[in-house]
Every structure is written in structure tokens, then in C-alpha cells.
Tab-separated table of C-alpha atoms in Angstrom:
chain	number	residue	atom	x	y	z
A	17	UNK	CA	0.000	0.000	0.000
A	18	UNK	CA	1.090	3.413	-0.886
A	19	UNK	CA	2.831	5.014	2.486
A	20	UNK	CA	3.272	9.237	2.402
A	21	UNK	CA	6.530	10.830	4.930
A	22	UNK	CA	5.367	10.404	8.322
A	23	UNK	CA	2.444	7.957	7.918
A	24	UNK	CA	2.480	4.692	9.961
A	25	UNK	CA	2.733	2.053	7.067
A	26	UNK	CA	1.213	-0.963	6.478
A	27	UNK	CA	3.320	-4.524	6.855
A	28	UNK	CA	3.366	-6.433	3.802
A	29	UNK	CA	1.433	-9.979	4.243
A	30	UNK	CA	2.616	-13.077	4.647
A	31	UNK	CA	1.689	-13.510	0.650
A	32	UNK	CA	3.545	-10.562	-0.840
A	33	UNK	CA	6.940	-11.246	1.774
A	34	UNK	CA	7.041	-15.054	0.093
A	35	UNK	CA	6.778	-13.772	-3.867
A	36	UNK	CA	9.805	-11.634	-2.556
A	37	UNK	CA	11.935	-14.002	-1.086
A	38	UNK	CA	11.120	-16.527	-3.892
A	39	UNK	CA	12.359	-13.875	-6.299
A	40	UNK	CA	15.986	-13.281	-4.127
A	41	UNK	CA	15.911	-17.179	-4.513
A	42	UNK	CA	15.391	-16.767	-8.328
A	43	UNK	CA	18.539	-14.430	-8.422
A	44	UNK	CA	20.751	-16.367	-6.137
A	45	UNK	CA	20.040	-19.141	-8.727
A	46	UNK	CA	20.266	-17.063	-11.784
A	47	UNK	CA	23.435	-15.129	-10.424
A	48	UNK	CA	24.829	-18.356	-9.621
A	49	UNK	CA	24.931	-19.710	-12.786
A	50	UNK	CA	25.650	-16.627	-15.162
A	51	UNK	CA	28.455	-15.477	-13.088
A	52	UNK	CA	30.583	-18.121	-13.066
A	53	UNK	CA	30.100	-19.681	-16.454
A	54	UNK	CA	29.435	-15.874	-18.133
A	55	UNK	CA	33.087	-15.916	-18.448
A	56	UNK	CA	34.973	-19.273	-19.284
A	57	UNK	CA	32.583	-18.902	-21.735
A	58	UNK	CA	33.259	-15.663	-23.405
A	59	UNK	CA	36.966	-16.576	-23.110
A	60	UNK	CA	36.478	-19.978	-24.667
A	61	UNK	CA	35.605	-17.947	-27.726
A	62	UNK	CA	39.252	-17.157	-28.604
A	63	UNK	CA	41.591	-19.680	-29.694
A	64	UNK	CA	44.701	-20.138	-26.648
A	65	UNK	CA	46.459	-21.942	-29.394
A	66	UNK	CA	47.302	-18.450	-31.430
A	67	UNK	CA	49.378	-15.224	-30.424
A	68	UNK	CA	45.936	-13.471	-31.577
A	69	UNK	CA	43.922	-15.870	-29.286
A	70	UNK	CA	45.942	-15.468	-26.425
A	71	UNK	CA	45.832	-11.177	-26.669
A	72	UNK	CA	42.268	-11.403	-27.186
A	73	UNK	CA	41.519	-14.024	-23.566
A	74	UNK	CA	44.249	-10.920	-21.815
A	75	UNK	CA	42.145	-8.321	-23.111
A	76	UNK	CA	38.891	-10.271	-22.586
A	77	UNK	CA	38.903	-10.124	-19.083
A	78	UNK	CA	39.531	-6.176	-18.504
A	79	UNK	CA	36.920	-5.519	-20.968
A	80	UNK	CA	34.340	-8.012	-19.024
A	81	UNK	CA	35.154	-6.605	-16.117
A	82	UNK	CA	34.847	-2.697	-17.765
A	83	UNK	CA	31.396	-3.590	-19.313
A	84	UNK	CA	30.408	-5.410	-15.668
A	85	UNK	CA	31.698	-2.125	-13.740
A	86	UNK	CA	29.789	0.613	-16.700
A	87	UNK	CA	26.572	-1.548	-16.227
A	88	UNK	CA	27.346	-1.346	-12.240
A	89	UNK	CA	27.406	1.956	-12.295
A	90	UNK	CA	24.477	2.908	-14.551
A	91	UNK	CA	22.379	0.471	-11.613
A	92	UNK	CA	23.631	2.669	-8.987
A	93	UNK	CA	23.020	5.900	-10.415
A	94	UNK	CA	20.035	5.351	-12.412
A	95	UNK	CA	17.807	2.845	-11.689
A	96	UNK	CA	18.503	3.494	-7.904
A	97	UNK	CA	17.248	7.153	-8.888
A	98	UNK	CA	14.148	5.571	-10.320
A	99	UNK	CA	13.571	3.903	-7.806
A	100	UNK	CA	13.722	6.323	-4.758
A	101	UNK	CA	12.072	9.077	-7.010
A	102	UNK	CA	10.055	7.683	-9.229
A	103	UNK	CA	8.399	4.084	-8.658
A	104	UNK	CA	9.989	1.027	-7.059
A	105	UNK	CA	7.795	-1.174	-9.642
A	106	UNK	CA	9.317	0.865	-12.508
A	107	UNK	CA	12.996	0.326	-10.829
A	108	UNK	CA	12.822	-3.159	-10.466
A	109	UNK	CA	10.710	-3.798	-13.678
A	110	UNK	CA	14.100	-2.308	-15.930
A	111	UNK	CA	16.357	-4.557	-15.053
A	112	UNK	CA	13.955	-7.490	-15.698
A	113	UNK	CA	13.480	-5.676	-19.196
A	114	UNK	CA	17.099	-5.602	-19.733
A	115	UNK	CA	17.759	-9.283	-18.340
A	116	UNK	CA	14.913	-10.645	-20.884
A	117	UNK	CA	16.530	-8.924	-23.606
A	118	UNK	CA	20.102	-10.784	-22.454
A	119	UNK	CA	18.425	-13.857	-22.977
A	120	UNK	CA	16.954	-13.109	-26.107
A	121	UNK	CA	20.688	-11.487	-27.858
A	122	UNK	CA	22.441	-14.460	-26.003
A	123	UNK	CA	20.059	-17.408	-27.538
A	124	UNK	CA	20.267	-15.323	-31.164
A	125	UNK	CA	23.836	-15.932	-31.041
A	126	UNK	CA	23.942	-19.522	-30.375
A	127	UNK	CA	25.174	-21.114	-34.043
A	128	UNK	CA	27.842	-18.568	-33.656
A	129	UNK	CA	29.055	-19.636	-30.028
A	130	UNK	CA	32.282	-22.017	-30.087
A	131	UNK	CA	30.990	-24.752	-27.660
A	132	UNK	CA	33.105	-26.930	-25.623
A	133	UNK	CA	32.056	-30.509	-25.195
A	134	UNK	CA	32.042	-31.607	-21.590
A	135	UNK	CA	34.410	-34.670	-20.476
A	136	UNK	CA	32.603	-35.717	-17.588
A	137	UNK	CA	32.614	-34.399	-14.004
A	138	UNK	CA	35.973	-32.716	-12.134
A	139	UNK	CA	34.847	-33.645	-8.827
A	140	UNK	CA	34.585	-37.127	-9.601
A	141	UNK	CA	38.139	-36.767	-10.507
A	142	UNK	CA	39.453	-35.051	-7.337
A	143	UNK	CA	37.525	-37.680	-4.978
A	144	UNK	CA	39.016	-40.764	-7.127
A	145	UNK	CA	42.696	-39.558	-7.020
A	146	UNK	CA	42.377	-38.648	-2.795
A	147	UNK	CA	40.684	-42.157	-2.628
A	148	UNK	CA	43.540	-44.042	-4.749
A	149	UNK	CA	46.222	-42.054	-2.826
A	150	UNK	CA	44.907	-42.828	0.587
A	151	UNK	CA	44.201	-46.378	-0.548
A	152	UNK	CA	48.278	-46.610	-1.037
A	153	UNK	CA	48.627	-44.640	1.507
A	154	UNK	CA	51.546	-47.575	2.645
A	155	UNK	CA	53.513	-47.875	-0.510
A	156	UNK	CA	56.929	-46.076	-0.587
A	157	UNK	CA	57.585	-42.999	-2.995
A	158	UNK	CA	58.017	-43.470	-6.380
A	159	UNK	CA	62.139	-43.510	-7.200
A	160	UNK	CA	61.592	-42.587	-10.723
A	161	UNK	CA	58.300	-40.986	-11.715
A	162	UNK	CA	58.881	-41.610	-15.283
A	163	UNK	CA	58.781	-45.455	-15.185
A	164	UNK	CA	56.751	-45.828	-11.635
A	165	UNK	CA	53.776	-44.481	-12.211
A	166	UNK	CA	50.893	-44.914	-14.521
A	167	UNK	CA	51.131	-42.379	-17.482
A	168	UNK	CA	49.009	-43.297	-20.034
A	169	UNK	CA	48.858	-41.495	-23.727
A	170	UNK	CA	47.174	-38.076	-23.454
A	171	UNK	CA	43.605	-38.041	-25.962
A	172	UNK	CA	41.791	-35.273	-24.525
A	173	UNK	CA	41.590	-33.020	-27.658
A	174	UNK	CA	40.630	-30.152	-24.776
A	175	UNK	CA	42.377	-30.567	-21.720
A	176	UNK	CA	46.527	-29.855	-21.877
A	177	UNK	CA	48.542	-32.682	-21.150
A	178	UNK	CA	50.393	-31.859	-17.842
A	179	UNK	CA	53.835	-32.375	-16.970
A	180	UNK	CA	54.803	-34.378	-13.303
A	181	UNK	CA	55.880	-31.723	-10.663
A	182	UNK	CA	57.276	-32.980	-7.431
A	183	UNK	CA	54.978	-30.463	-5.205
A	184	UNK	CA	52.463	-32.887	-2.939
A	185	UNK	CA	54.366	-36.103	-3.885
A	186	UNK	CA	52.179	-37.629	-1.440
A	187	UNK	CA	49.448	-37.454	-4.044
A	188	UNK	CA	51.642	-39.443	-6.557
A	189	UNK	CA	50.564	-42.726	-4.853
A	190	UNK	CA	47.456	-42.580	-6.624
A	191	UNK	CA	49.709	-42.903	-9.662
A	192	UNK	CA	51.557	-45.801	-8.293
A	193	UNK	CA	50.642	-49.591	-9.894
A	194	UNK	CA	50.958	-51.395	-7.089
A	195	UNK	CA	49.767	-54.682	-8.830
A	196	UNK	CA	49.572	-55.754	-13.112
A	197	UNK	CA	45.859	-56.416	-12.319
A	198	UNK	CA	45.324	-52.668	-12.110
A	199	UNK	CA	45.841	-51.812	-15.445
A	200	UNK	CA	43.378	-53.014	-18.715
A	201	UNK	CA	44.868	-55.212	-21.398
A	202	UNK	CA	46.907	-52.571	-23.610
A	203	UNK	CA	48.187	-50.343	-20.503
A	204	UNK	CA	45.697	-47.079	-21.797
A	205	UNK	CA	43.455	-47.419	-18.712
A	206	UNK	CA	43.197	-48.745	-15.411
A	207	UNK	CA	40.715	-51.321	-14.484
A	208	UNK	CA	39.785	-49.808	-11.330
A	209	UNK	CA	39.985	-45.752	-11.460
A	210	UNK	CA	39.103	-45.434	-7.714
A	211	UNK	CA	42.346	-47.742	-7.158
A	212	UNK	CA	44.476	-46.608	-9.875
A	213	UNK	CA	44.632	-42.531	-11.417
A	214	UNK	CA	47.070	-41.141	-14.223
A	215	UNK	CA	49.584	-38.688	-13.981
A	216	UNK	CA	47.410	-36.380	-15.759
A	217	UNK	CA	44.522	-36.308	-13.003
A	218	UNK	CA	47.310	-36.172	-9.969
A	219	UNK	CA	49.042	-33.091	-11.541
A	220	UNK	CA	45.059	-31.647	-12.065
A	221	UNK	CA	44.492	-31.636	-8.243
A	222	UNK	CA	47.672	-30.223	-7.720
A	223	UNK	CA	47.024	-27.263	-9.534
A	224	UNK	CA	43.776	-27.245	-7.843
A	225	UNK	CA	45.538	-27.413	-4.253
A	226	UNK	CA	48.486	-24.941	-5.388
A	227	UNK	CA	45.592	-22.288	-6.422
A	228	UNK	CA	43.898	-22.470	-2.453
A	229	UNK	CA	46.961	-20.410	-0.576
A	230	UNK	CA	46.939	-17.515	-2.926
A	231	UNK	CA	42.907	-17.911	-3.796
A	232	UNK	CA	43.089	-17.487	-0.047
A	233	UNK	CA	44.713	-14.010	0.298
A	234	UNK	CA	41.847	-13.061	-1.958
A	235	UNK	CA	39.238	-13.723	0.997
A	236	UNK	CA	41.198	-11.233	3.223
A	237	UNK	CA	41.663	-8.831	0.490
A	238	UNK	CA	37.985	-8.174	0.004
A	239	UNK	CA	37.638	-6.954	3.629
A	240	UNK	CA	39.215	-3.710	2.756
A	241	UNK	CA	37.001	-3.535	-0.338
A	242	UNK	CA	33.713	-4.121	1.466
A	243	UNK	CA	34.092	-1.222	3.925
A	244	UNK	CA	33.728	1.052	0.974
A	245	UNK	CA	29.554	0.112	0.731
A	246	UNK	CA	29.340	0.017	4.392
A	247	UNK	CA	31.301	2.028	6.997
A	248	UNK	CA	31.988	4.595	4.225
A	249	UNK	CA	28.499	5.040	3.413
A	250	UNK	CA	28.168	5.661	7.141
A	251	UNK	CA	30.889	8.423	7.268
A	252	UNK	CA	29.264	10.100	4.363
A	253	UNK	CA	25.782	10.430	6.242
A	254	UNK	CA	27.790	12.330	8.776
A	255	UNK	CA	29.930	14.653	6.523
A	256	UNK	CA	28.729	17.519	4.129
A	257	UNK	CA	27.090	15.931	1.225
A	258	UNK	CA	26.080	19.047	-0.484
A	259	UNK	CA	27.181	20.107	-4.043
A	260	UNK	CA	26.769	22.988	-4.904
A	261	UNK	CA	23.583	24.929	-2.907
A	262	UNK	CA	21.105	22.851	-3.010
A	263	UNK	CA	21.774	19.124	-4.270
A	264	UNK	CA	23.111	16.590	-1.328
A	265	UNK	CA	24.577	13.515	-2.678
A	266	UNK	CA	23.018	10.157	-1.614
A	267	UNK	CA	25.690	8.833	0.768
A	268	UNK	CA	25.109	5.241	-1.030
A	269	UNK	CA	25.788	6.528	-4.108
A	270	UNK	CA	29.765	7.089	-3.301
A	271	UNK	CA	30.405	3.719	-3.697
A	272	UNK	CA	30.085	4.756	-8.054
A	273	UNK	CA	33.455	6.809	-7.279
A	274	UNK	CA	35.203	2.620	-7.045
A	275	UNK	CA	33.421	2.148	-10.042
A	276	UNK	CA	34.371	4.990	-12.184
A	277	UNK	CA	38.012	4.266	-11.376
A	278	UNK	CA	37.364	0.911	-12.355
A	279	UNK	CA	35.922	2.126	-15.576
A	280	UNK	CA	38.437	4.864	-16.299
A	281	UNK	CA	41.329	2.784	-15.760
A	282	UNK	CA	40.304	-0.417	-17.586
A	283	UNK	CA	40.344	0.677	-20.953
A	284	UNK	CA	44.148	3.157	-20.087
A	285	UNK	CA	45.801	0.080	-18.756
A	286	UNK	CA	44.704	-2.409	-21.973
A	287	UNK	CA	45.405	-0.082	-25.135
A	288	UNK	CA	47.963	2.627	-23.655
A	289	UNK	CA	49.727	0.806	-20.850
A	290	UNK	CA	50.040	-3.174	-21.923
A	291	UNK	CA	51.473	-2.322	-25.019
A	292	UNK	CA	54.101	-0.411	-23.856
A	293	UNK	CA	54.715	-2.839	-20.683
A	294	UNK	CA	55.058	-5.742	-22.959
A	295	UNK	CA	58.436	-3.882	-24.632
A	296	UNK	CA	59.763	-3.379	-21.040
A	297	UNK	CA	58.458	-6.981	-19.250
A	298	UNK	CA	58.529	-9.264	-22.273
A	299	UNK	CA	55.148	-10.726	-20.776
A	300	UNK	CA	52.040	-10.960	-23.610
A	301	UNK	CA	49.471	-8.698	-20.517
A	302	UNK	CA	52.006	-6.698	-19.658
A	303	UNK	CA	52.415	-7.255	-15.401
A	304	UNK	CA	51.968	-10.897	-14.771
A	305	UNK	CA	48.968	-11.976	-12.979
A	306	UNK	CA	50.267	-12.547	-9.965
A	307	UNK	CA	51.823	-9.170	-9.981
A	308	UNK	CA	48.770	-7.457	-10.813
A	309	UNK	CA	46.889	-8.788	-7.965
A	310	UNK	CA	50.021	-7.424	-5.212
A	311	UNK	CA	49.923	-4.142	-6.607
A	312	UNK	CA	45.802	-4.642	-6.108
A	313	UNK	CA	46.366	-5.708	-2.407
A	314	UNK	CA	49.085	-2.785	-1.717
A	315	UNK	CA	46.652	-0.561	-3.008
A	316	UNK	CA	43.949	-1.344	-1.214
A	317	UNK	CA	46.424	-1.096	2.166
A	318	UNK	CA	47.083	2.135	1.088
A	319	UNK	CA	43.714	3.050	0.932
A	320	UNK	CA	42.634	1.906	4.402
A	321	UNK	CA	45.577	4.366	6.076
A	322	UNK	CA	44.215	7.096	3.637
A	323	UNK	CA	40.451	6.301	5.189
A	324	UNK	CA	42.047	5.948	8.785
A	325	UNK	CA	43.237	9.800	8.601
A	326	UNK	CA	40.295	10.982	6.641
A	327	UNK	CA	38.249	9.415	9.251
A	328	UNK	CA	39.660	10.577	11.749
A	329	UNK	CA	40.064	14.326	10.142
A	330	UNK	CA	36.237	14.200	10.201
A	331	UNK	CA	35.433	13.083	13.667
A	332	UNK	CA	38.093	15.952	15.065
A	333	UNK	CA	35.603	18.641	12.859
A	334	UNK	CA	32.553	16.685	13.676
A	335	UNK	CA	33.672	17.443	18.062
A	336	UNK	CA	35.985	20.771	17.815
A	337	UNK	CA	33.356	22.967	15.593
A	338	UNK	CA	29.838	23.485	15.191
A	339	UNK	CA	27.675	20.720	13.517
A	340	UNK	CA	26.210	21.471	9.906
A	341	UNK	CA	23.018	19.174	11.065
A	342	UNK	CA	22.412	15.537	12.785
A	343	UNK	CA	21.239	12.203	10.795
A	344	UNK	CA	18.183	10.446	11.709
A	345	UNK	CA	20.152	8.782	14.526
A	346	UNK	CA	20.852	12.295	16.040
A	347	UNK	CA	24.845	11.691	14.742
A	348	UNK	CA	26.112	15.036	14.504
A	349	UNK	CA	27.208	16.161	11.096
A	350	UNK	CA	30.425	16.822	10.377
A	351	UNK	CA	31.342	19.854	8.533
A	352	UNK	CA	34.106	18.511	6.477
A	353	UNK	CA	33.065	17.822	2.778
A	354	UNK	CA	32.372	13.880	2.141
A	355	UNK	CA	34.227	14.678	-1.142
A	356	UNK	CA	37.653	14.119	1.457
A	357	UNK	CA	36.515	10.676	0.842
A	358	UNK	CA	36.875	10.278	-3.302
A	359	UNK	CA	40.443	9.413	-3.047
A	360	UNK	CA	40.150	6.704	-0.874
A	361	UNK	CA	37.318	5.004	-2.881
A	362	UNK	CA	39.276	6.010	-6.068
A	363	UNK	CA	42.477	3.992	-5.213
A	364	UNK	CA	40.202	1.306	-4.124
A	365	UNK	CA	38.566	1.388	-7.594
A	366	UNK	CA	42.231	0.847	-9.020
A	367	UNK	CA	42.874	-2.007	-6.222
A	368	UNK	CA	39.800	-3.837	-7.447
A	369	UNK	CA	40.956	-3.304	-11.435
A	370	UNK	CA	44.261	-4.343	-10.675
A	371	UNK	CA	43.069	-7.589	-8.114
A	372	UNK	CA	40.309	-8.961	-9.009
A	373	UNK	CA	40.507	-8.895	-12.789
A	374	UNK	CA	43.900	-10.678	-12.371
A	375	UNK	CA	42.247	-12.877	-10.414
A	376	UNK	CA	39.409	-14.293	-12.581
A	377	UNK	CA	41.759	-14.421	-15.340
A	378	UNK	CA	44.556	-16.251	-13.117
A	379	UNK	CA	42.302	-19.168	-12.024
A	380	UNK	CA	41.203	-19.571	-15.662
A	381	UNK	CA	44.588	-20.350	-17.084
A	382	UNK	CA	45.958	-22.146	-13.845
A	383	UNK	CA	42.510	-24.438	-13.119
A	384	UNK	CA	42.569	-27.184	-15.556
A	385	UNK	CA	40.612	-26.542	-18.868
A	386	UNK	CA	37.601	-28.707	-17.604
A	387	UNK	CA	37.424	-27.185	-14.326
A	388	UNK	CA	36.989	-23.654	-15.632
A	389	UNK	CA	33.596	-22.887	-14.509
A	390	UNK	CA	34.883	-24.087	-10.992
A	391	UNK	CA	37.588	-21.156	-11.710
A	392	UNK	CA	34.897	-18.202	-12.142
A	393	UNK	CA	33.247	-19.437	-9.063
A	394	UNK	CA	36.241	-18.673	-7.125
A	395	UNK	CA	36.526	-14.882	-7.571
A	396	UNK	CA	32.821	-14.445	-6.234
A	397	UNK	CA	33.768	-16.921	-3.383
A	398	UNK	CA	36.553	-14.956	-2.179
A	399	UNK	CA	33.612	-11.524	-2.270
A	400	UNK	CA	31.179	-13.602	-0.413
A	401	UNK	CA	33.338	-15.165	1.972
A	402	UNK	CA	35.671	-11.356	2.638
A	403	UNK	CA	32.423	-10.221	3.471
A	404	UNK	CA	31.558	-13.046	6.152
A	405	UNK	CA	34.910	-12.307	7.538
A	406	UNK	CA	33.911	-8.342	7.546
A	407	UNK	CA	31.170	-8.714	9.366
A	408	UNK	CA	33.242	-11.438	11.598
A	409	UNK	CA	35.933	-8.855	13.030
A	410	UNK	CA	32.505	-5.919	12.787
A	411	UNK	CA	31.353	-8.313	15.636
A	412	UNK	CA	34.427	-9.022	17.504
A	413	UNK	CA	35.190	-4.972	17.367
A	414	UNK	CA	31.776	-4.553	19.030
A	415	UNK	CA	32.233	-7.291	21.562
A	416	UNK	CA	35.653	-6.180	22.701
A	417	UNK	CA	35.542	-2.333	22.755
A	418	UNK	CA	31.246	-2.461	23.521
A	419	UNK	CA	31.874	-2.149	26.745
A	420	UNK	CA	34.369	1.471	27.117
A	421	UNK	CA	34.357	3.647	23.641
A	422	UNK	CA	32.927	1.406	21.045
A	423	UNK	CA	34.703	1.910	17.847
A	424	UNK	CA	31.960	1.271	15.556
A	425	UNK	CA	29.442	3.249	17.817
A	426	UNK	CA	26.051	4.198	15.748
A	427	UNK	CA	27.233	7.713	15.884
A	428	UNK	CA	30.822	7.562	14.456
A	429	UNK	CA	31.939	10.805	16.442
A	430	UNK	CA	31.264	9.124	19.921
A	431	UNK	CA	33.244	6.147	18.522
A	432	UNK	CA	36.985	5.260	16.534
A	433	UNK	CA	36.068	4.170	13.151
A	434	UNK	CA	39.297	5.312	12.119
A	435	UNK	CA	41.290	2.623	14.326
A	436	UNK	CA	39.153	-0.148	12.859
A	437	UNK	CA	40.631	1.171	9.713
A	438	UNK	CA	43.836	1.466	10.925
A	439	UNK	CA	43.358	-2.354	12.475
A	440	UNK	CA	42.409	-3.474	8.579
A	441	UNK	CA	44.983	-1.451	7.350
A	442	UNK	CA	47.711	-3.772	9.552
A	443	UNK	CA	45.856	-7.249	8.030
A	444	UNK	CA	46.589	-5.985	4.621
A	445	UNK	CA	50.243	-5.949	5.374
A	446	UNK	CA	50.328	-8.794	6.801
A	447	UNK	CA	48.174	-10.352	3.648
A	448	UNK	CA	50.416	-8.640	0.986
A	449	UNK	CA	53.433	-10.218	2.943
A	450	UNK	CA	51.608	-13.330	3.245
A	451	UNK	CA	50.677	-13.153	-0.848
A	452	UNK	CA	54.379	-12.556	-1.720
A	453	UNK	CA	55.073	-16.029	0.260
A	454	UNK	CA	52.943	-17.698	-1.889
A	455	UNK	CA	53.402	-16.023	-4.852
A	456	UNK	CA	56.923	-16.713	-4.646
A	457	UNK	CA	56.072	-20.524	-3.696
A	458	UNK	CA	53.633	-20.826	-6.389
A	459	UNK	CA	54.645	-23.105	-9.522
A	460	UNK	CA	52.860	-22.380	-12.715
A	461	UNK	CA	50.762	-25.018	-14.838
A	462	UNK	CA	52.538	-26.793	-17.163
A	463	UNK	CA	56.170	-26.246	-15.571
A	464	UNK	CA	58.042	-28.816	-15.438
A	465	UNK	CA	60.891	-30.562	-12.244
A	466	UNK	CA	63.774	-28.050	-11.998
């Protein structure tokens, strides 16, 4: 029911709450599938096997990521606009426009779509070569890989053929024949693949299991890059939105300075900076990927201690001279522009272009070709789960400094928002330090025993 300012409103019923949370299902579902698959996808497009192919998957993924950001942005500027000002139906009913026409330009394009045929299921593969390695869990290490273990010839027409690597040679049991009955008339396959694996599906795991320590730095990355559509949206409220006389900018809508970074930068980077990077580097994108996503988490350090003194540059205003105002909460408000802030979100904007593109794009070259879907589900892991671990230290803040001057008080100039920053601030270094350990440890795919 329509609700005017300062009118009790009505509670939805019981009816209209369920057709909303079965449409969040509907998009948990949807979002599910598009987003990791959207991108193997597009990338499979392109031929690796080419110096063309292999320029176009590099620039594929910054302009994916440009058109994702643009089409971010538009969402929070526009439709968001719509719907505050104009009609929540009308909000919500343009995107649903827009996603039915995605469906109808994506199935008009499907005789042109290069489509790779499944080989069966990954998992199946990780389970069988943990169950054949734990099954010879007693046998002694292979002397000499070459002739010890089972290393059939390689027919996948999609899948590389990987070389042995002596990283978790506890694994290489799996590859081990302890007996002739474990291998078919001919030697090509084994007779049992829960008792018996190949070289090839070890050395697959392996890459999975060498991925987890830096996929893992990714999780604690994203907990500087989730403040900016909380805490930040919080400092806005109490800071001087106004531009110009009259306007006030919606504190949500800082978040679209990230973006526009993001958006800016994309496009510099891939046709003015990767060209001339690849003269000085030698490298086909310029930084390599693991590179690109340090610089991403230094970056986003950087911008925590910038947010830490900004922060705290606004609460010294916010006590030491008169108020412009309070919120809704009766937080004072600060008289120091919320435009102090830009920087911060800016560099953060550049973190996230330099991170998390390097990201996607890492786990889809290092994840076995089969497994690639598995790879653009790990980028939106690491989001989901840096945000559980956001809200994890949010609660432990609370908990521990509740009880004097709480740091993340509901009105930030009675509390020390800027320590928490300075507190995230210190778990970046200690991630970036932690990255460069396993960046340095980190063996690509395809290399081969030193």
C-alpha cells in the first residue's frame, strides 16, 4: 500500500513477503549460474592456441570486467534514482526488461558460439585420485616418476597434457601400480579408477591445491574492499554531502566513485599501458597476474591508512566545531566535505581493477581446462566469503571495545572508526606479505621438475 513521509505504514502480508523471497531465490540461482560460467565462456571464444587468441583471452577479461563495472554503475546511479524518485515497480521492472533482452541477444547468437564438449565431471576426478592415494597410503615414494607411475597417452583433444611436478608427492601414490591387475589389457586405462589414477589427473588436483593459498589471500583482500559500501556510506551520512547549494549527494551513491576508477582505468591500462609494458616486461598482458593482484592488495592497504586519517580528520571537525546538522540517529554532522573521501574510494577502484581482474583471469589459465567454470566461481567466493569475515571482526570490534568507547558506535563521532581502519589497514600488510610467500612458492601449470 502506498505510504506518504510520516504515515504509519502498512506490513506487507505473509503472501507478498514469500513472492519476494522466492524472487531473491530466483537471483541467487540465476546469479549463480551466469556469473561463473558468463566468463569461461566468453573466453572460450578465442583460440589459446594463437598469439591473436591469447591477446584477445588478456584483453577479454579487462573488458568483461569494464562492461560489468559501466553496467554497475548505470544500476547505482540510475535505476537506484528511479527507484527512490520515481516508482519502485518501474525500478525493479528495468532490469527485468534488460535481463529478458540478455536472454533473447544471447540465444540469437547460439550457431555462432564455439561450444566446448564436456568430459565428464571434475569432482569425480578429485575424490578418485584422494581415494587411490589414501588407498596406497603404505607404498613407498616413487624412485623414478617416469617409469613408476601410470602415465598413459594423453587423448583429450581439450584438456593440456600436464607435466609431473614434485609439489604434494604424497598425491603421486594414486599414480603408483601397485599390482599388473590394475591396469586393462593394452596399458591405456586402469581397471579400477578409484584404485588406480594417471599422472594427468594427480598433476590436475595439484594445480587445484596450489591455487587455495593464494585464492586465499583473496578472501582477506575483500575486507578492505567491502568497507567502501558500508562504513563509508556511514561516514558520508555524517559529513557535508552538499554540491553545490542545493543538491546533497546520496551517501550510497559514493560507492560509483570505485566504479568509475574501475571504468576509467580499464580501458588506459589495456590499449595505452600493456602495449608499452610488454616492450619493457617481455610478458604478452604486460604485469603478470600474480603481480597485478600485489599491486591490487598494496593498493587497497594504502587506501585503508588514507580512510584511517580521513576518518579521523572528520570526527576531530565533527567534536571541535559546530555541527552542519544531525542524521536520523541524532549523529552530529560533520562539517568537512564527504568529497575528502573520493580518493580513498578512487584507489580502491584501481585495487579492485588491478586484483580482481587478475584474479578471474589467473584461475582460468591455472585451473585445468575442464574445471573452468569451478575457476569463475572462485573470484565471487573470495567476495562472499571477505564479506563473512567483515562482518566477523565488525562483531568481535563490538564485543571487545562495547563495553568502554565502542569503535563502531552508531554515531561515528562518539566512537573510533578510524582505528578499525587502521586495524584493517595492519591485516593488509600482513596479507600482501603473506601473498608474496605464496606467490613466490607458487609453480605455474605446465612447468616442469627443476
Amino acid at each position: 500500500a502506498d505510504c506518504g513521509v510520516g504515515e504509519v505504514c502498512e506490513k506487507a502480508s505473509s503472501y507478498q513477503l514469500a513472492v519476494l523471497f522466492i524472487a531473491f531465490a530466483f537471483l541467487v540461482i540465476g546469479s549463480a549460474g551466469i556469473r561463473p560460467c558468463s566468463m569461461p565462456f566468453g573466453a572460450d571464444q578465442f583460440d589459446p592456441h594463437t598469439e591473436s587468441g591469447k591477446r584477445g583471452i588478456n584483453s577479454f577479461f579487462n573488458w568483461y570486467y569494464f562492461t560489468f563495472t559501466s553496467a554497475m554503475l548505470v544500476s547505482a546511479t540510475v535505476i537506484i534514482y528511479v527507484q527512490s524518485n520515481v516508482n519502485w515497480a518501474i525500478g525493479l521492472g528495468i532490469p527485468t526488461a534488460l535481463m529478458f533482452l540478455a536472454c533473447v541477444l544471447f540465444f540469437m547468437g547460439t550457431r555462432l558460439y564455439v561450444r566446448v564438449v564436456p568430459e565428464g565431471s571434475p569432482f569425480t576426478t578429485i575424490v578418485q585420485v584422494f581415494a587411490a592415494a589414501f588407498a596406497k597410503r603404505s607404498l613407498k615414494q616413487a624412485k623414478d616418476p617416469k617409469q613408476d607411475l601410470f602415465d598413459p597417452p594423453h587423448t583429450s583433444a581439450i584438456v593440456t597434457k600436464l607435466a609431473h611436478t614434485d609439489q604434494f608427492r604424497c598425491l603421486d601414490k594414486a599414480a603408483m601400480v601397485a599390482s599388473p591387475e590394475e591396469v586393462r589389457s593394452g596399458g591405456a586405462a586402469a581397471a579400477d579408477p578409484w584404485r588406480l589414477c594417471t599422472v594427468q589427473q594427480v598433476e590436475e588436483v595439484k594445480c587445484l591445491i596450489r591455487i587455495v593459498p593464494v585464492w586465499s589471500t583473496g578472501i582477506i583482500y575483500y575486507v578492505a574492499v567491502v568497507q567502501q559500501s558500508t562504513y563509508v556510506v556511514f561516514s558520508a551520512l555524517q559529513s557535508d554531502r552538499r554540491l553545490g547549494s542545493s543538491f546533497h549527494v546520496p551517501a550510497a551513491s559514493f560507492t560509483v566513485f570505485a566504479m568509475l576508477a574501475q571504468t576509467l582505468w580499464i580501458p588506459i591500462y589495456d590499449r595505452l599501458l600493456v602495449p608499452r609494458l610488454r616492450k619493457v616486461t617481455g610478458k604478452d598482458e604486460g604485469f603478470t597476474l600474480l603481480q597485478r593482484q600485489g599491486i591490487g592488495i598494496a593498493l587497497s592497504t594504502v587506501a585503508m591508512i588514507i580512510s584511517a586519517v580521513v576518518e579521523d580528520r572528520r570526527r576531530d571537525i565533527a567534536l571541535n566545531q559546530p555541527t552542519i546538522g544531525t542524521t536520523q540517529t541524532g549523529g552530529g554532522i560533520s562539517a568537512m566535505s564527504s568529497f575528502w573521501m573520493v580518493p580513498q574510494l578512487m584507489i580502491l577502484g584501481l585495487s579492485e581493477a588491478f586484483n580482481l581482474i587478475s584474479q578471474i583471469e589467473f584461475y582460468y589459465k591455472e585451473i585445468p581446462e575442464h574445471m573452468r567454470s569451478v575457476a569463475g566461481a572462485l573470484a565471487f567466493c573470495n567476495l562472499a566469503l571477505g564479506n563473512y569475515l567483515s562482518g566477523f571482526l565488525t562483531t568481535i570490534v563490538h564485543r571487545t571495545t562495547g563495553g568502554g568507547q565502542n569503535w563502531l558506535a552508531q554515531d561515528l563521532n562518539k566512537g573510533r572508526l578510524d582505528l578499525f581502519y587502521w586495524m584493517i589497514a595492519g591485516i593488509g600488510v600482513f596479507n600482501f606479505v603473506y601473498f608474496m610467500i605464496c606467490a613466490r612458492w607458487y609453480r605455474f601449470k605446465g612447468t616442469r621438475d627443476a
